[in-house]
Amino acid sequence: MSEAEMYHVCFRSCEETLPVEELKAIADTLEAAFPKTKGFSARNLWFMKQWYTFYSSGNEAALLISNLENQIDTGSLKLKQVASEIQEQKLKQFDSEMPFPSVFAFVPWMHHVLIIQKCKTIEEALFYVKRTVNESLSRNALDNCIRTDMYHALGAVVTNFDKQLPIPQGRLAQELLKGNYDLGFVTLPEEYDEEALETEIEQRMTRFLLELGEGWAFVGRQKEIIVSGKARKIDLLFYHIYLRCYVVLELKVKPFDPEFAGKLNFYVNAVNEFIRRDSDNPTIGLLICKDMDRTEVQLAFQGIMTPMGVATYANVKIQEIQEYLPTAEQIQQQIEIAEEEYKLALQKKDSHEDA
């Protein structure tokens, strides 16, 4: 069996649904043909199939992987050293195969297996791939990151920080922002609007600051900026002590729309122009909305030069109708008051008749 035939056999085991017996037969054939090469056990072929199925299941996979490769400098000294350890071999590609992303070559195979077994989406998997490459994570360290759900805590927020901020500040900002903010401390009517959400957050600002994380200082709500004689109001304005910059926070109670990015960009530029001091770092914009599509956000960010990110919120409690009705105690109190008023009315009536 030639090397090319070996690649095609592995690919067939990934692409086709094969019975366990046939998969074991393929594994035996490969191990016999390449006795000095490890990794052709039936178990490992099954992992290969899982890996292939995972990354080929969505149409957006190619775009997401391409974006990831643009974010990682594979020519850096650290990655060149890693590449030398894997002998800097270029993986052969065949017309029938799914192209193998070059960045994946810097992630050990068992790291890949762990990622596809623990992650539910391609976005989540690529977050851990990127972290593994950038930080040279061991398998145990990667497992700890996944177990603590670092993706949802840090990575799900979509930003352009890597392009619009210096590397140290950009990485710190990315780590400080969450992908999803838990607003379980907020209770609102079912058809609530942005003003109601803002009001509840302002009234519970101490709890909201805890949810944002360390280093946040609240500047104001509906912060007014005069631009060309017109009053513009920012939903919420913060200052981040660690980042040494203002953070413009806009709230939306509906899913992300590309026009939101333009408005946020305007407010960030306005703060830079009229509020920011020379000692402050560039202002950051953060949009927190009900839901988002990552591809839409990434396209909306193209051409925007200000640093900004988009996250989501969840767990707002909806007030039940019972909360609008009087309690049994309140009803009893009203009955007692009515009885007292009735007795007083009778007494007055009797006194008038006697007179």
Short mmCIF file of C-alpha atoms in Angstrom, two decimals:
data_model
loop_
_atom_site.label_atom_id
_atom_site.label_comp_id
_atom_site.label_asym_id
_atom_site.label_seq_id
_atom_site.Cartn_x
_atom_site.Cartn_y
_atom_site.Cartn_z
CA MET A 1 0.00 0.00 0.00
CA SER A 2 1.40 3.38 -1.02
CA GLU A 3 1.27 6.49 1.17
CA ALA A 4 -1.37 8.03 -1.12
CA GLU A 5 -3.50 4.89 -0.83
CA MET A 6 -3.11 5.03 2.95
CA TYR A 7 -4.45 8.62 3.00
CA HIS A 8 -7.44 7.61 0.90
CA VAL A 9 -8.22 4.62 3.12
CA CYS A 10 -8.17 6.87 6.21
CA PHE A 11 -10.36 9.39 4.44
CA ARG A 12 -12.86 6.68 3.44
CA SER A 13 -13.11 5.52 7.05
CA CYS A 14 -13.95 9.13 8.01
CA GLU A 15 -16.39 9.93 5.20
CA GLU A 16 -18.40 6.72 5.08
CA THR A 17 -20.54 5.02 7.70
CA LEU A 18 -18.76 1.71 8.20
CA PRO A 19 -19.66 -1.28 10.40
CA VAL A 20 -17.38 -1.83 13.39
CA GLU A 21 -16.01 -5.03 11.86
CA GLU A 22 -15.00 -3.25 8.64
CA LEU A 23 -13.42 -0.40 10.58
CA LYS A 24 -11.34 -2.94 12.53
CA ALA A 25 -10.35 -4.63 9.26
CA ILE A 26 -9.17 -1.29 7.85
CA ALA A 27 -7.18 -0.65 11.03
CA ASP A 28 -5.50 -4.08 10.78
CA THR A 29 -4.64 -3.47 7.10
CA LEU A 30 -3.07 -0.08 7.86
CA GLU A 31 -1.10 -1.36 10.84
CA ALA A 32 0.22 -4.26 8.74
CA ALA A 33 1.17 -1.95 5.84
CA PHE A 34 2.86 0.61 8.12
CA PRO A 35 4.16 -1.33 11.14
CA LYS A 36 6.42 1.54 12.26
CA THR A 37 3.64 4.13 12.16
CA LYS A 38 1.36 4.63 15.14
CA GLY A 39 -2.22 5.90 15.16
CA PHE A 40 -4.07 3.38 12.97
CA SER A 41 -6.01 1.54 15.67
CA ALA A 42 -9.76 1.09 15.19
CA ARG A 43 -10.33 3.44 18.15
CA ASN A 44 -8.18 6.15 16.55
CA LEU A 45 -9.87 5.72 13.17
CA TRP A 46 -13.16 6.29 14.96
CA PHE A 47 -11.73 9.50 16.45
CA MET A 48 -10.69 10.55 12.93
CA LYS A 49 -14.25 9.99 11.77
CA GLN A 50 -15.60 12.05 14.68
CA TRP A 51 -13.14 14.85 13.89
CA TYR A 52 -14.02 14.89 10.19
CA THR A 53 -17.77 14.80 10.82
CA PHE A 54 -17.52 17.57 13.42
CA TYR A 55 -15.74 20.08 11.16
CA SER A 56 -17.56 19.19 7.94
CA SER A 57 -21.07 19.37 9.38
CA GLY A 58 -21.64 23.11 8.93
CA ASN A 59 -21.40 25.45 5.95
CA GLU A 60 -19.87 28.16 8.11
CA ALA A 61 -16.89 26.00 9.16
CA ALA A 62 -14.61 27.13 6.32
CA LEU A 63 -15.19 30.82 7.07
CA LEU A 64 -14.66 30.37 10.80
CA ILE A 65 -11.45 28.41 10.28
CA SER A 66 -10.21 30.97 7.76
CA ASN A 67 -10.86 33.76 10.28
CA LEU A 68 -8.96 31.78 12.91
CA GLU A 69 -5.95 31.33 10.64
CA ASN A 70 -5.91 35.08 9.99
CA GLN A 71 -5.77 35.71 13.74
CA ILE A 72 -2.79 33.45 14.42
CA ASP A 73 0.73 34.30 13.28
CA THR A 74 1.95 30.86 12.22
CA GLY A 75 5.30 32.40 11.32
CA SER A 76 6.08 33.46 14.88
CA LEU A 77 9.24 32.12 16.51
CA LYS A 78 7.30 30.04 19.02
CA LEU A 79 5.20 28.32 16.36
CA LYS A 80 8.26 27.79 14.14
CA GLN A 81 9.79 25.87 17.02
CA VAL A 82 6.65 23.77 17.32
CA ALA A 83 6.68 23.23 13.57
CA SER A 84 10.26 21.99 13.72
CA GLU A 85 9.18 19.41 16.28
CA ILE A 86 6.65 18.03 13.81
CA GLN A 87 9.37 18.20 11.11
CA GLU A 88 7.59 21.03 9.27
CA GLN A 89 5.92 18.52 6.98
CA LYS A 90 3.20 19.81 4.67
CA LEU A 91 0.18 17.57 4.86
CA LYS A 92 -0.69 16.09 1.51
CA GLN A 93 -4.06 17.13 0.12
CA PHE A 94 -6.22 15.22 -2.33
CA ASP A 95 -9.07 16.51 -4.45
CA SER A 96 -11.57 14.37 -2.60
CA GLU A 97 -10.45 15.40 0.86
CA MET A 98 -11.56 18.22 3.10
CA PRO A 99 -8.63 20.71 3.11
CA PHE A 100 -6.65 20.44 6.32
CA PRO A 101 -6.26 23.88 7.94
CA SER A 102 -2.59 24.62 8.52
CA VAL A 103 -3.22 25.95 12.03
CA PHE A 104 -4.58 22.54 13.08
CA ALA A 105 -1.09 21.08 12.58
CA PHE A 106 0.08 22.99 15.66
CA VAL A 107 -2.42 21.18 17.91
CA PRO A 108 -1.54 17.65 19.10
CA TRP A 109 -3.95 14.97 17.92
CA MET A 110 -5.23 13.97 21.36
CA HIS A 111 -5.92 17.67 22.04
CA HIS A 112 -8.11 17.60 18.91
CA VAL A 113 -9.90 14.51 20.21
CA LEU A 114 -10.57 16.15 23.56
CA ILE A 115 -11.90 19.30 21.89
CA ILE A 116 -14.37 17.57 19.56
CA GLN A 117 -15.63 15.33 22.34
CA LYS A 118 -16.28 18.18 24.78
CA CYS A 119 -17.37 21.04 22.49
CA LYS A 120 -20.87 21.46 21.07
CA THR A 121 -20.17 23.98 18.31
CA ILE A 122 -17.39 24.74 15.84
CA GLU A 123 -17.04 28.24 17.34
CA GLU A 124 -16.39 26.75 20.76
CA ALA A 125 -13.92 24.20 19.38
CA LEU A 126 -11.95 26.85 17.48
CA PHE A 127 -11.75 28.97 20.61
CA TYR A 128 -9.88 26.14 22.36
CA VAL A 129 -7.78 25.44 19.26
CA LYS A 130 -6.67 29.08 19.25
CA ARG A 131 -5.94 29.06 22.98
CA THR A 132 -3.96 25.82 22.65
CA VAL A 133 -1.80 27.28 19.87
CA ASN A 134 -1.27 30.71 21.45
CA GLU A 135 -0.49 29.39 24.93
CA SER A 136 1.03 25.98 24.10
CA LEU A 137 -1.45 24.31 26.45
CA SER A 138 -0.80 20.83 27.73
CA ARG A 139 -3.66 18.37 27.46
CA ASN A 140 -4.38 18.70 31.20
CA ALA A 141 -4.38 22.49 30.95
CA LEU A 142 -6.72 22.33 27.96
CA ASP A 143 -9.02 19.96 29.84
CA ASN A 144 -9.14 22.39 32.77
CA CYS A 145 -10.05 25.27 30.43
CA ILE A 146 -12.90 23.24 28.95
CA ARG A 147 -14.15 22.04 32.33
CA THR A 148 -14.34 25.62 33.62
CA ASP A 149 -16.27 26.55 30.45
CA MET A 150 -13.78 29.28 29.58
CA TYR A 151 -15.38 29.72 26.15
CA HIS A 152 -18.67 30.96 27.54
CA ALA A 153 -16.93 32.96 30.23
CA LEU A 154 -14.47 34.72 27.93
CA GLY A 155 -14.34 33.61 24.36
CA ALA A 156 -17.82 33.90 22.92
CA VAL A 157 -17.68 37.69 22.75
CA VAL A 158 -16.99 38.68 19.13
CA THR A 159 -14.50 41.55 18.87
CA ASN A 160 -12.07 43.22 16.51
CA PHE A 161 -9.56 43.83 19.31
CA ASP A 162 -6.83 41.83 17.57
CA LYS A 163 -6.88 44.33 14.69
CA GLN A 164 -7.72 47.62 16.42
CA LEU A 165 -5.80 47.44 19.70
CA PRO A 166 -2.12 46.88 20.58
CA ILE A 167 -1.51 43.21 21.33
CA PRO A 168 -1.18 43.44 25.16
CA GLN A 169 -4.28 45.63 25.57
CA GLY A 170 -6.25 43.63 23.00
CA ARG A 171 -5.60 40.32 24.73
CA LEU A 172 -6.43 41.75 28.14
CA ALA A 173 -9.65 43.30 26.84
CA GLN A 174 -10.64 40.01 25.21
CA GLU A 175 -10.11 38.18 28.48
CA LEU A 176 -12.01 40.75 30.56
CA LEU A 177 -15.17 40.71 28.43
CA LYS A 178 -17.64 37.84 28.69
CA GLY A 179 -19.51 36.28 25.82
CA ASN A 180 -22.76 36.15 27.75
CA TYR A 181 -23.87 38.21 30.74
CA ASP A 182 -26.14 36.66 33.35
CA LEU A 183 -28.92 39.12 34.20
CA GLY A 184 -30.70 36.74 36.54
CA PHE A 185 -30.90 39.55 39.10
CA VAL A 186 -33.23 41.52 36.79
CA THR A 187 -37.02 41.01 36.78
CA LEU A 188 -39.12 42.68 34.08
CA PRO A 189 -42.57 42.41 32.47
CA GLU A 190 -42.82 40.09 29.48
CA GLU A 191 -42.86 42.88 26.87
CA TYR A 192 -39.98 44.90 28.33
CA ASP A 193 -38.05 47.47 26.31
CA GLU A 194 -34.50 48.84 26.45
CA GLU A 195 -35.42 51.69 28.79
CA ALA A 196 -36.91 49.25 31.30
CA LEU A 197 -33.82 47.04 31.11
CA GLU A 198 -31.53 50.04 31.61
CA THR A 199 -33.56 51.22 34.59
CA GLU A 200 -33.41 47.81 36.28
CA ILE A 201 -29.66 47.55 35.69
CA GLU A 202 -29.08 51.06 37.03
CA GLN A 203 -31.09 50.29 40.16
CA ARG A 204 -29.03 47.15 40.67
CA MET A 205 -25.71 48.59 39.49
CA THR A 206 -23.69 46.99 42.30
CA ARG A 207 -24.89 43.55 41.18
CA PHE A 208 -24.27 44.40 37.53
CA LEU A 209 -20.70 45.51 38.29
CA LEU A 210 -20.10 42.14 39.93
CA GLU A 211 -21.35 40.43 36.77
CA LEU A 212 -19.09 42.59 34.57
CA GLY A 213 -16.05 41.56 36.58
CA GLU A 214 -13.12 43.33 38.22
CA GLY A 215 -11.97 46.82 37.38
CA TRP A 216 -15.24 48.37 36.16
CA ALA A 217 -16.31 51.83 37.35
CA PHE A 218 -19.77 53.20 36.51
CA VAL A 219 -19.69 56.69 34.98
CA GLY A 220 -23.35 57.25 34.14
CA ARG A 221 -26.55 56.29 32.38
CA GLN A 222 -27.81 58.17 29.32
CA LYS A 223 -24.53 60.11 29.35
CA GLU A 224 -25.11 63.17 27.18
CA ILE A 225 -22.62 64.31 24.55
CA ILE A 226 -23.27 67.37 22.39
CA VAL A 227 -22.23 66.74 18.79
CA SER A 228 -22.79 69.56 16.26
CA GLY A 229 -25.39 71.12 18.54
CA LYS A 230 -27.33 67.86 18.97
CA ALA A 231 -27.61 65.96 22.23
CA ARG A 232 -26.55 62.32 21.92
CA LYS A 233 -27.09 59.94 24.83
CA ILE A 234 -25.05 56.82 25.58
CA ASP A 235 -26.95 54.00 27.28
CA LEU A 236 -24.27 53.23 29.89
CA LEU A 237 -20.75 54.61 30.19
CA PHE A 238 -18.03 52.90 32.25
CA TYR A 239 -14.34 53.32 32.87
CA HIS A 240 -12.13 50.25 33.14
CA ILE A 241 -9.31 50.70 35.61
CA TYR A 242 -7.11 47.87 34.30
CA LEU A 243 -7.54 48.81 30.64
CA ARG A 244 -7.31 52.53 31.47
CA CYS A 245 -10.05 53.40 29.02
CA TYR A 246 -13.72 54.30 28.74
CA VAL A 247 -16.16 51.56 27.74
CA VAL A 248 -19.33 52.56 25.89
CA LEU A 249 -22.00 49.96 26.66
CA GLU A 250 -25.11 49.82 24.47
CA LEU A 251 -28.06 47.56 25.34
CA LYS A 252 -30.42 45.99 22.80
CA VAL A 253 -33.39 43.81 23.73
CA LYS A 254 -33.45 42.18 20.29
CA PRO A 255 -30.94 40.16 18.22
CA PHE A 256 -27.91 41.86 16.67
CA ASP A 257 -28.51 43.97 13.58
CA PRO A 258 -25.56 45.30 11.49
CA GLU A 259 -26.79 48.87 11.94
CA PHE A 260 -26.03 48.57 15.67
CA ALA A 261 -22.31 48.47 14.87
CA GLY A 262 -22.48 51.84 13.12
CA LYS A 263 -24.23 53.50 16.05
CA LEU A 264 -21.78 52.04 18.55
CA ASN A 265 -18.88 53.18 16.37
CA PHE A 266 -20.30 56.74 16.44
CA TYR A 267 -20.54 56.79 20.25
CA VAL A 268 -17.01 55.41 20.69
CA ASN A 269 -15.61 58.09 18.40
CA ALA A 270 -17.63 60.76 20.24
CA VAL A 271 -16.21 59.69 23.61
CA ASN A 272 -12.71 59.73 22.16
CA GLU A 273 -13.30 63.23 20.82
CA PHE A 274 -15.09 64.90 23.75
CA ILE A 275 -14.41 62.92 26.95
CA ARG A 276 -11.23 60.88 26.64
CA ARG A 277 -8.01 62.44 27.94
CA ASP A 278 -4.52 62.03 26.52
CA SER A 279 -3.60 59.66 29.38
CA ASP A 280 -6.50 57.31 28.53
CA ASN A 281 -6.23 54.41 26.12
CA PRO A 282 -8.61 54.29 23.12
CA THR A 283 -12.26 53.87 24.07
CA ILE A 284 -13.85 50.44 23.64
CA GLY A 285 -17.43 49.78 22.57
CA LEU A 286 -19.45 46.86 23.93
CA LEU A 287 -22.88 45.95 22.60
CA ILE A 288 -24.93 43.52 24.72
CA CYS A 289 -27.92 42.18 22.81
CA LYS A 290 -30.46 39.39 23.10
CA ASP A 291 -28.81 37.15 20.49
CA MET A 292 -26.32 37.32 17.62
CA ASP A 293 -24.97 35.55 14.58
CA ARG A 294 -21.17 35.58 14.70
CA THR A 295 -20.77 35.81 10.92
CA GLU A 296 -23.06 38.85 10.78
CA VAL A 297 -21.06 40.54 13.53
CA GLN A 298 -17.74 39.83 11.84
CA LEU A 299 -18.99 41.25 8.54
CA ALA A 300 -20.41 44.32 10.30
CA PHE A 301 -17.00 44.96 11.89
CA GLN A 302 -15.17 45.03 8.57
CA GLY A 303 -14.03 48.57 7.80
CA ILE A 304 -14.67 49.80 11.35
CA MET A 305 -11.51 51.17 12.92
CA THR A 306 -12.69 51.50 16.54
CA PRO A 307 -12.28 48.57 18.97
CA MET A 308 -15.61 46.99 19.83
CA GLY A 309 -17.23 43.73 20.79
CA VAL A 310 -20.67 42.12 20.80
CA ALA A 311 -21.96 39.86 23.57
CA THR A 312 -25.35 38.53 24.62
CA TYR A 313 -27.38 38.47 27.82
CA ALA A 314 -29.60 35.81 29.36
CA ASN A 315 -31.77 34.80 32.32
CA VAL A 316 -33.85 37.97 32.68
CA LYS A 317 -36.72 36.92 34.94
CA ILE A 318 -40.21 37.62 33.62
CA GLN A 319 -42.72 38.91 36.14
CA GLU A 320 -45.71 36.61 36.56
CA ILE A 321 -49.23 38.00 36.55
CA GLN A 322 -49.55 37.14 40.24
CA GLU A 323 -47.05 39.89 40.99
CA TYR A 324 -49.52 42.45 39.71
CA LEU A 325 -52.37 41.12 41.90
CA PRO A 326 -52.81 41.87 45.61
CA THR A 327 -51.74 39.22 48.06
CA ALA A 328 -54.16 37.48 50.44
CA GLU A 329 -52.89 39.68 53.28
CA GLN A 330 -53.46 42.83 51.24
CA ILE A 331 -56.99 41.71 50.33
CA GLN A 332 -57.75 40.98 54.03
CA GLN A 333 -56.44 44.43 54.99
CA GLN A 334 -58.69 46.07 52.39
CA ILE A 335 -61.69 44.12 53.68
CA GLU A 336 -60.99 45.20 57.25
CA ILE A 337 -60.60 48.83 56.14
CA ALA A 338 -63.88 48.64 54.22
CA GLU A 339 -65.65 47.16 57.27
CA GLU A 340 -64.34 49.96 59.51
CA GLU A 341 -65.43 52.60 57.00
CA TYR A 342 -68.88 50.96 56.81
CA LYS A 343 -69.24 50.96 60.59
CA LEU A 344 -68.24 54.62 60.78
CA ALA A 345 -70.75 55.48 58.05
CA LEU A 346 -73.54 53.72 60.01
CA GLN A 347 -72.59 55.52 63.21
CA LYS A 348 -72.72 58.89 61.45
CA LYS A 349 -76.09 58.01 59.94
CA ASP A 350 -77.53 57.02 63.35
CA SER A 351 -76.24 60.21 64.97
CA HIS A 352 -77.85 62.37 62.25
CA GLU A 353 -81.19 60.56 62.67
CA ASP A 354 -81.11 61.03 66.45
CA ALA A 355 -80.44 64.72 65.98
#
